[in-house]
C-alpha atoms as a printed R data frame, in Angstrom:
    type eleno elety resid chain resno       x       y       z
1   ATOM     1    CA   MET     A     1  31.296  -2.036 -35.012
2   ATOM     2    CA   VAL     A     2  28.419   0.453 -34.804
3   ATOM     3    CA   CYS     A     3  26.405   1.142 -37.951
4   ATOM     4    CA   GLY     A     4  23.968   3.977 -38.529
5   ATOM     5    CA   LEU     A     5  21.555   4.189 -41.471
6   ATOM     6    CA   ALA     A     6  21.039   7.528 -43.239
7   ATOM     7    CA   LEU     A     7  17.390   7.388 -44.294
8   ATOM     8    CA   SER     A     8  17.605  10.135 -46.908
9   ATOM     9    CA   GLY     A     9  20.365   8.530 -48.961
10  ATOM    10    CA   LEU     A    10  19.904   4.971 -47.731
11  ATOM    11    CA   ALA     A    11  23.632   4.845 -47.119
12  ATOM    12    CA   ALA     A    12  25.067   2.938 -44.177
13  ATOM    13    CA   ALA     A    13  27.855   4.498 -42.136
14  ATOM    14    CA   CYS     A    14  29.856   2.257 -39.841
15  ATOM    15    CA   ALA     A    15  32.382   3.060 -37.136
16  ATOM    16    CA   PRO     A    16  34.487   0.594 -35.148
17  ATOM    17    CA   VAL     A    17  33.761   0.060 -31.478
18  ATOM    18    CA   VAL     A    18  36.769   0.316 -29.206
19  ATOM    19    CA   PRO     A    19  35.945  -1.569 -26.034
20  ATOM    20    CA   SER     A    20  37.226  -0.139 -22.775
21  ATOM    21    CA   SER     A    21  40.240  -1.904 -21.349
22  ATOM    22    CA   GLN     A    22  38.963  -1.400 -17.812
23  ATOM    23    CA   PRO     A    23  36.728  -4.029 -16.223
24  ATOM    24    CA   ILE     A    24  33.158  -3.100 -15.377
25  ATOM    25    CA   ASN     A    25  32.639  -1.860 -11.856
26  ATOM    26    CA   PRO     A    26  29.830  -4.068 -10.492
27  ATOM    27    CA   GLY     A    27  28.411  -1.118  -8.565
28  ATOM    28    CA   ALA     A    28  28.472   1.349 -11.453
29  ATOM    29    CA   PRO     A    29  25.194   2.415 -13.079
30  ATOM    30    CA   LEU     A    30  24.845   1.241 -16.660
31  ATOM    31    CA   ALA     A    31  22.745   1.943 -19.717
32  ATOM    32    CA   ALA     A    32  22.151  -0.724 -22.345
33  ATOM    33    CA   HIS     A    33  21.320   0.161 -25.964
34  ATOM    34    CA   SER     A    34  19.613  -1.912 -28.602
35  ATOM    35    CA   TYR     A    35  22.580  -1.688 -30.981
36  ATOM    36    CA   GLY     A    36  24.919  -3.767 -28.805
37  ATOM    37    CA   LEU     A    37  26.665  -1.305 -26.495
38  ATOM    38    CA   ILE     A    38  26.704  -0.864 -22.741
39  ATOM    39    CA   THR     A    39  27.820   2.376 -21.129
40  ATOM    40    CA   THR     A    40  29.047   2.514 -17.551
41  ATOM    41    CA   GLN     A    41  31.112   4.915 -15.502
42  ATOM    42    CA   ASP     A    42  34.115   2.855 -16.559
43  ATOM    43    CA   GLY     A    43  33.613   3.389 -20.260
44  ATOM    44    CA   LEU     A    44  31.952   1.919 -23.344
45  ATOM    45    CA   HIS     A    45  31.589  -1.828 -23.809
46  ATOM    46    CA   GLY     A    46  30.049  -4.112 -26.385
47  ATOM    47    CA   LEU     A    47  27.024  -6.049 -25.217
48  ATOM    48    CA   ASN     A    48  25.436  -9.223 -26.525
49  ATOM    49    CA   ARG     A    49  21.914  -9.079 -25.246
50  ATOM    50    CA   GLU     A    50  19.472 -11.925 -24.680
51  ATOM    51    CA   LYS     A    51  15.913 -10.614 -24.611
52  ATOM    52    CA   GLY     A    52  12.932 -11.967 -22.755
53  ATOM    53    CA   ASN     A    53  14.619 -12.701 -19.432
54  ATOM    54    CA   GLN     A    54  14.023 -10.932 -16.149
55  ATOM    55    CA   MET     A    55  17.235 -12.037 -14.441
56  ATOM    56    CA   GLY     A    56  20.719 -12.916 -15.595
57  ATOM    57    CA   LEU     A    57  24.467 -12.590 -15.178
58  ATOM    58    CA   LEU     A    58  26.667 -10.060 -17.000
59  ATOM    59    CA   ALA     A    59  30.012 -11.723 -17.780
60  ATOM    60    CA   PRO     A    60  33.087 -10.666 -19.830
61  ATOM    61    CA   ASP     A    61  33.966 -12.696 -22.925
62  ATOM    62    CA   LEU     A    62  37.316 -13.247 -24.678
63  ATOM    63    CA   ASN     A    63  36.799 -10.385 -27.148
64  ATOM    64    CA   GLY     A    64  36.704  -7.557 -24.638
65  ATOM    65    CA   GLN     A    65  32.932  -7.491 -24.720
66  ATOM    66    CA   TYR     A    66  30.268  -8.723 -22.343
67  ATOM    67    CA   THR     A    67  27.513 -11.296 -22.593
68  ATOM    68    CA   LEU     A    68  24.257 -11.284 -20.676
69  ATOM    69    CA   ILE     A    69  23.704 -14.870 -19.552
70  ATOM    70    CA   PRO     A    70  19.955 -15.376 -19.112
71  ATOM    71    CA   GLY     A    71  18.605 -16.582 -15.828
72  ATOM    72    CA   GLY     A    72  15.241 -17.808 -14.713
73  ATOM    73    CA   PRO     A    73  12.075 -15.717 -14.596
74  ATOM    74    CA   ARG     A    74  11.604 -13.228 -11.796
75  ATOM    75    CA   PRO     A    75  10.217 -15.080  -8.769
76  ATOM    76    CA   ALA     A    76   6.662 -14.258  -7.807
77  ATOM    77    CA   PRO     A    77   6.116 -12.570  -4.423
78  ATOM    78    CA   PRO     A    78   4.946 -14.816  -1.576
79  ATOM    79    CA   GLN     A    79   1.230 -15.545  -1.521
80  ATOM    80    CA   GLY     A    80   0.884 -13.736   1.788
81  ATOM    81    CA   VAL     A    81   2.248 -10.536   0.258
82  ATOM    82    CA   ILE     A    82  -0.213 -10.796  -2.631
83  ATOM    83    CA   GLU     A    83  -3.101 -11.242  -0.188
84  ATOM    84    CA   ALA     A    84  -1.938  -8.223   1.845
85  ATOM    85    CA   GLN     A    85  -1.786  -6.044  -1.269
86  ATOM    86    CA   GLU     A    86  -5.273  -7.185  -2.273
87  ATOM    87    CA   LEU     A    87  -6.621  -6.265   1.172
88  ATOM    88    CA   LYS     A    88  -5.082  -2.812   0.904
89  ATOM    89    CA   LEU     A    89  -6.778  -2.315  -2.470
90  ATOM    90    CA   LYS     A    90 -10.096  -3.434  -0.983
91  ATOM    91    CA   VAL     A    91  -9.830  -0.765   1.718
92  ATOM    92    CA   ARG     A    92  -9.092   1.783  -0.993
93  ATOM    93    CA   GLU     A    93 -12.268   0.676  -2.781
94  ATOM    94    CA   MET     A    94 -14.237   1.106   0.442
95  ATOM    95    CA   ALA     A    95 -12.909   4.642   0.938
96  ATOM    96    CA   SER     A    96 -13.809   5.487  -2.653
97  ATOM    97    CA   GLN     A    97 -17.381   4.344  -2.033
98  ATOM    98    CA   LEU     A    98 -17.607   6.469   1.110
99  ATOM    99    CA   LEU     A    99 -16.323   9.586  -0.622
100 ATOM   100    CA   ASP     A   100 -17.429   9.106  -4.225
101 ATOM   101    CA   THR     A   101 -19.797  12.113  -4.072
102 ATOM   102    CA   TRP     A   102 -17.463  14.324  -2.051
103 ATOM   103    CA   PRO     A   103 -17.363  17.294  -1.989
104 ATOM   104    CA   ASN     A   104 -21.073  17.759  -1.379
105 ATOM   105    CA   GLN     A   105 -23.254  19.601   1.100
106 ATOM   106    CA   SER     A   106 -23.745  16.683   3.500
107 ATOM   107    CA   LEU     A   107 -19.982  16.295   4.023
108 ATOM   108    CA   ALA     A   108 -19.055  19.981   3.948
109 ATOM   109    CA   GLY     A   109 -16.780  20.844   6.867
110 ATOM   110    CA   VAL     A   110 -16.984  17.299   8.237
111 ATOM   111    CA   VAL     A   111 -14.066  15.572   9.982
112 ATOM   112    CA   ALA     A   112 -13.904  11.758   9.868
113 ATOM   113    CA   VAL     A   113 -13.442   9.827  13.117
114 ATOM   114    CA   PRO     A   114 -12.626   6.201  12.164
115 ATOM   115    CA   THR     A   115 -13.485   3.550  14.760
116 ATOM   116    CA   THR     A   116 -12.803  -0.164  15.041
117 ATOM   117    CA   PHE     A   117 -15.015  -2.366  12.870
118 ATOM   118    CA   VAL     A   118 -16.910  -4.909  14.955
119 ATOM   119    CA   SER     A   119 -18.399  -8.350  14.488
120 ATOM   120    CA   LEU     A   120 -21.935  -8.225  13.117
121 ATOM   121    CA   ASP     A   121 -22.944 -10.880  15.651
122 ATOM   122    CA   ASN     A   122 -21.440  -9.073  18.649
123 ATOM   123    CA   PHE     A   123 -20.904  -5.312  18.688
124 ATOM   124    CA   ASN     A   124 -18.562  -5.702  21.684
125 ATOM   125    CA   GLU     A   125 -16.174  -7.963  19.788
126 ATOM   126    CA   SER     A   126 -13.568  -7.142  17.180
127 ATOM   127    CA   SER     A   127 -10.362  -8.588  15.761
128 ATOM   128    CA   GLY     A   128  -7.152  -7.652  14.019
129 ATOM   129    CA   LEU     A   129  -9.146  -7.222  10.821
130 ATOM   130    CA   GLY     A   130 -11.578  -4.782  12.441
131 ATOM   131    CA   ARG     A   131  -8.755  -2.702  13.875
132 ATOM   132    CA   TYR     A   132  -6.833  -2.733  10.602
133 ATOM   133    CA   LEU     A   133  -9.824  -1.506   8.578
134 ATOM   134    CA   ALA     A   134 -10.198   1.540  10.829
135 ATOM   135    CA   GLU     A   135  -6.465   2.218  10.842
136 ATOM   136    CA   ALA     A   136  -6.168   2.004   7.054
137 ATOM   137    CA   LEU     A   137  -9.018   4.479   6.590
138 ATOM   138    CA   TYR     A   138  -6.921   7.223   8.206
139 ATOM   139    CA   TYR     A   139  -4.520   6.893   5.290
140 ATOM   140    CA   GLU     A   140  -7.238   6.683   2.653
141 ATOM   141    CA   PHE     A   141  -9.093   9.761   3.936
142 ATOM   142    CA   ASN     A   142  -5.878  11.743   4.254
143 ATOM   143    CA   THR     A   143  -4.672  10.999   0.722
144 ATOM   144    CA   ARG     A   144  -8.023  12.238  -0.603
145 ATOM   145    CA   GLY     A   145  -7.737  15.505   1.319
146 ATOM   146    CA   PHE     A   146 -10.567  14.574   3.715
147 ATOM   147    CA   ALA     A   147  -9.812  15.581   7.305
148 ATOM   148    CA   ALA     A   148  -9.637  12.832   9.937
149 ATOM   149    CA   ARG     A   149  -9.141  13.110  13.682
150 ATOM   150    CA   GLU     A   150  -6.823  10.941  15.786
151 ATOM   151    CA   TYR     A   151  -8.475  10.634  19.206
152 ATOM   152    CA   ARG     A   152  -6.259   7.990  20.837
153 ATOM   153    CA   THR     A   153  -3.873  10.517  22.335
154 ATOM   154    CA   ASN     A   154  -4.041  13.059  25.144
155 ATOM   155    CA   GLY     A   155  -1.117  15.085  23.836
156 ATOM   156    CA   ALA     A   156   1.422  13.367  26.095
157 ATOM   157    CA   ILE     A   157   4.367  11.196  25.070
158 ATOM   158    CA   ARG     A   158   5.008   8.181  27.274
159 ATOM   159    CA   LEU     A   159   8.636   7.053  27.522
160 ATOM   160    CA   GLU     A   160   9.221   3.347  28.068
161 ATOM   161    CA   PRO     A   161  12.888   2.353  28.605
162 ATOM   162    CA   GLY     A   162  13.883  -0.438  26.281
163 ATOM   163    CA   GLN     A   163  10.650  -0.065  24.305
164 ATOM   164    CA   GLY     A   164  10.365   3.419  22.806
165 ATOM   165    CA   GLU     A   165   8.295   6.578  22.910
166 ATOM   166    CA   PHE     A   166   4.515   6.217  22.744
167 ATOM   167    CA   ALA     A   167   1.854   8.804  21.975
168 ATOM   168    CA   LEU     A   168  -1.120   6.550  21.183
169 ATOM   169    CA   SER     A   169  -3.068   4.872  23.956
170 ATOM   170    CA   ARG     A   170  -6.336   3.010  24.445
171 ATOM   171    CA   ALA     A   171  -6.218   3.558  28.213
172 ATOM   172    CA   LEU     A   172  -8.157   6.824  28.002
173 ATOM   173    CA   PRO     A   173 -11.589   7.871  29.285
174 ATOM   174    CA   ASP     A   174 -14.559   7.389  26.998
175 ATOM   175    CA   LEU     A   175 -15.016  10.179  24.486
176 ATOM   176    CA   LYS     A   176 -18.347  11.796  23.782
177 ATOM   177    CA   ILE     A   177 -18.599  13.039  20.213
178 ATOM   178    CA   ASP     A   178 -21.754  15.081  19.682
179 ATOM   179    CA   LYS     A   179 -20.632  17.774  17.268
180 ATOM   180    CA   ASP     A   180 -22.050  18.209  13.791
181 ATOM   181    CA   TRP     A   181 -18.543  18.638  12.378
182 ATOM   182    CA   ALA     A   182 -17.761  14.993  13.189
183 ATOM   183    CA   ALA     A   183 -18.613  11.934  11.131
184 ATOM   184    CA   LEU     A   184 -18.095   8.668  12.966
185 ATOM   185    CA   VAL     A   185 -16.811   5.979  10.598
186 ATOM   186    CA   VAL     A   186 -18.260   2.717  11.886
187 ATOM   187    CA   GLY     A   187 -18.435  -0.721  10.366
188 ATOM   188    CA   THR     A   188 -19.322  -4.368  10.810
189 ATOM   189    CA   TYR     A   189 -17.993  -7.590   9.327
190 ATOM   190    CA   TYR     A   190 -19.539 -11.035   9.036
191 ATOM   191    CA   ARG     A   191 -17.396 -14.158   8.613
192 ATOM   192    CA   ASP     A   192 -18.641 -16.945   6.369
193 ATOM   193    CA   VAL     A   193 -16.843 -20.032   5.114
194 ATOM   194    CA   ASP     A   194 -15.525 -18.494   1.906
195 ATOM   195    CA   ALA     A   195 -15.886 -14.742   2.429
196 ATOM   196    CA   VAL     A   196 -16.113 -11.862   4.883
197 ATOM   197    CA   PHE     A   197 -18.873  -9.304   4.315
198 ATOM   198    CA   VAL     A   198 -17.957  -5.762   5.365
199 ATOM   199    CA   ASN     A   199 -20.329  -2.821   5.753
200 ATOM   200    CA   ALA     A   200 -19.146   0.709   6.558
201 ATOM   201    CA   ARG     A   201 -21.035   3.889   7.381
202 ATOM   202    CA   MET     A   202 -20.270   7.523   8.066
203 ATOM   203    CA   ILE     A   203 -22.806   8.763  10.595
204 ATOM   204    CA   ARG     A   204 -23.507  12.099  12.246
205 ATOM   205    CA   PRO     A   205 -23.170  11.433  15.988
206 ATOM   206    CA   SER     A   206 -25.574  14.149  17.092
207 ATOM   207    CA   ASP     A   207 -28.599  12.335  15.644
208 ATOM   208    CA   GLY     A   208 -27.292   9.101  14.039
209 ATOM   209    CA   LEU     A   209 -28.007  10.282  10.504
210 ATOM   210    CA   VAL     A   210 -26.223   8.066   7.974
211 ATOM   211    CA   LEU     A   211 -24.208  10.278   5.624
212 ATOM   212    CA   ARG     A   212 -22.421   7.718   3.439
213 ATOM   213    CA   THR     A   213 -22.201   3.918   3.138
214 ATOM   214    CA   ALA     A   214 -19.900   1.308   1.617
215 ATOM   215    CA   GLN     A   215 -19.815  -2.474   1.167
216 ATOM   216    CA   LEU     A   216 -17.055  -4.994   0.534
217 ATOM   217    CA   VAL     A   217 -16.736  -8.737   0.093
218 ATOM   218    CA   LEU     A   218 -13.327 -10.048   1.145
219 ATOM   219    CA   PRO     A   219 -12.209 -13.522   0.047
220 ATOM   220    CA   MET     A   220 -11.568 -15.810   2.996
221 ATOM   221    CA   ASN     A   221  -7.903 -16.377   2.191
222 ATOM   222    CA   ASP     A   222  -5.260 -17.275   4.762
223 ATOM   223    CA   LEU     A   223  -4.519 -13.647   5.665
224 ATOM   224    CA   VAL     A   224  -8.153 -12.618   6.189
225 ATOM   225    CA   ARG     A   225  -8.841 -15.833   8.111
226 ATOM   226    CA   ARG     A   226  -5.985 -15.131  10.539
227 ATOM   227    CA   MET     A   227  -6.819 -11.454  10.975
228 ATOM   228    CA   SER     A   228 -10.545 -11.960  11.511
229 ATOM   229    CA   ALA     A   229 -10.099 -14.862  13.942
230 ATOM   230    CA   ARG     A   230  -7.782 -13.123  16.379
231 ATOM   231    CA   PRO     A   231  -9.195 -12.632  19.883
232 ATOM   232    CA   PRO     A   232  -9.960  -9.174  21.280
233 ATOM   233    CA   LEU     A   233  -7.186  -7.077  22.774
234 ATOM   234    CA   PRO     A   234  -6.255  -8.297  26.277
235 ATOM   235    CA   SER     A   235  -6.181  -4.806  27.823
236 ATOM   236    CA   GLY     A   236  -8.783  -2.048  28.102
237 ATOM   237    CA   SER     A   237 -10.245  -0.240  25.136
238 ATOM   238    CA   LEU     A   238 -11.314   3.285  24.310
239 ATOM   239    CA   ARG     A   239 -15.007   3.793  23.578
240 ATOM   240    CA   ILE     A   240 -16.560   6.623  21.623
241 ATOM   241    CA   VAL     A   241 -20.113   7.384  22.696
242 ATOM   242    CA   PRO     A   242 -22.256   9.352  20.237
243 ATOM   243    CA   GLY     A   243 -24.083  12.262  21.817
244 ATOM   244    CA   ARG     A   244 -27.845  12.205  21.994
């Protein structure tokens, strides 16, 4: 029975609920209401609802209605997924630091050229973390409307049977970037026992002028430890040489 309360006259009006004789289609969309009804594509059904549960089982009872049998709480995502999401947010914070005063005169007409972040102790060494930081900045710059250039392609598509179609490559000649429209995005990271310290800069390659800077401290969790400890790529790399 459904009851509605008329506020002006404080009179209650009740109407009987006629449950549908058809069973609920498990794949049908449904809408649950606080007054004990559930509506699906198969019709109108009564619903006994148990609040405060994230999961459960909807089962028919003997009165032509349905009962929501509570289940356990929603399982938490794996720790590795949480750490990956936190790293993504850290990169977003770094991009915000780099562009927090944009648009301004120093960045007017500038195109970002992200490069691999390197070890502070060895500028010729990087890791999965250093490559990921540069790769993620393409996304962060693009979503903010800041132009970025992809330089790891020569415009050709390489077809590899059984593998796929490839446009990106590190087996390219060194690039010399000496234009004032470019801003090289460079960075270093330093691994400590409990943290990784990251510094990023946007520099003008023609004279090395630092345009913007950013800093991060990453917790040394399992994900960051694995990514920062990986050895360099086994094959050749593409270098970008600032003009002088």
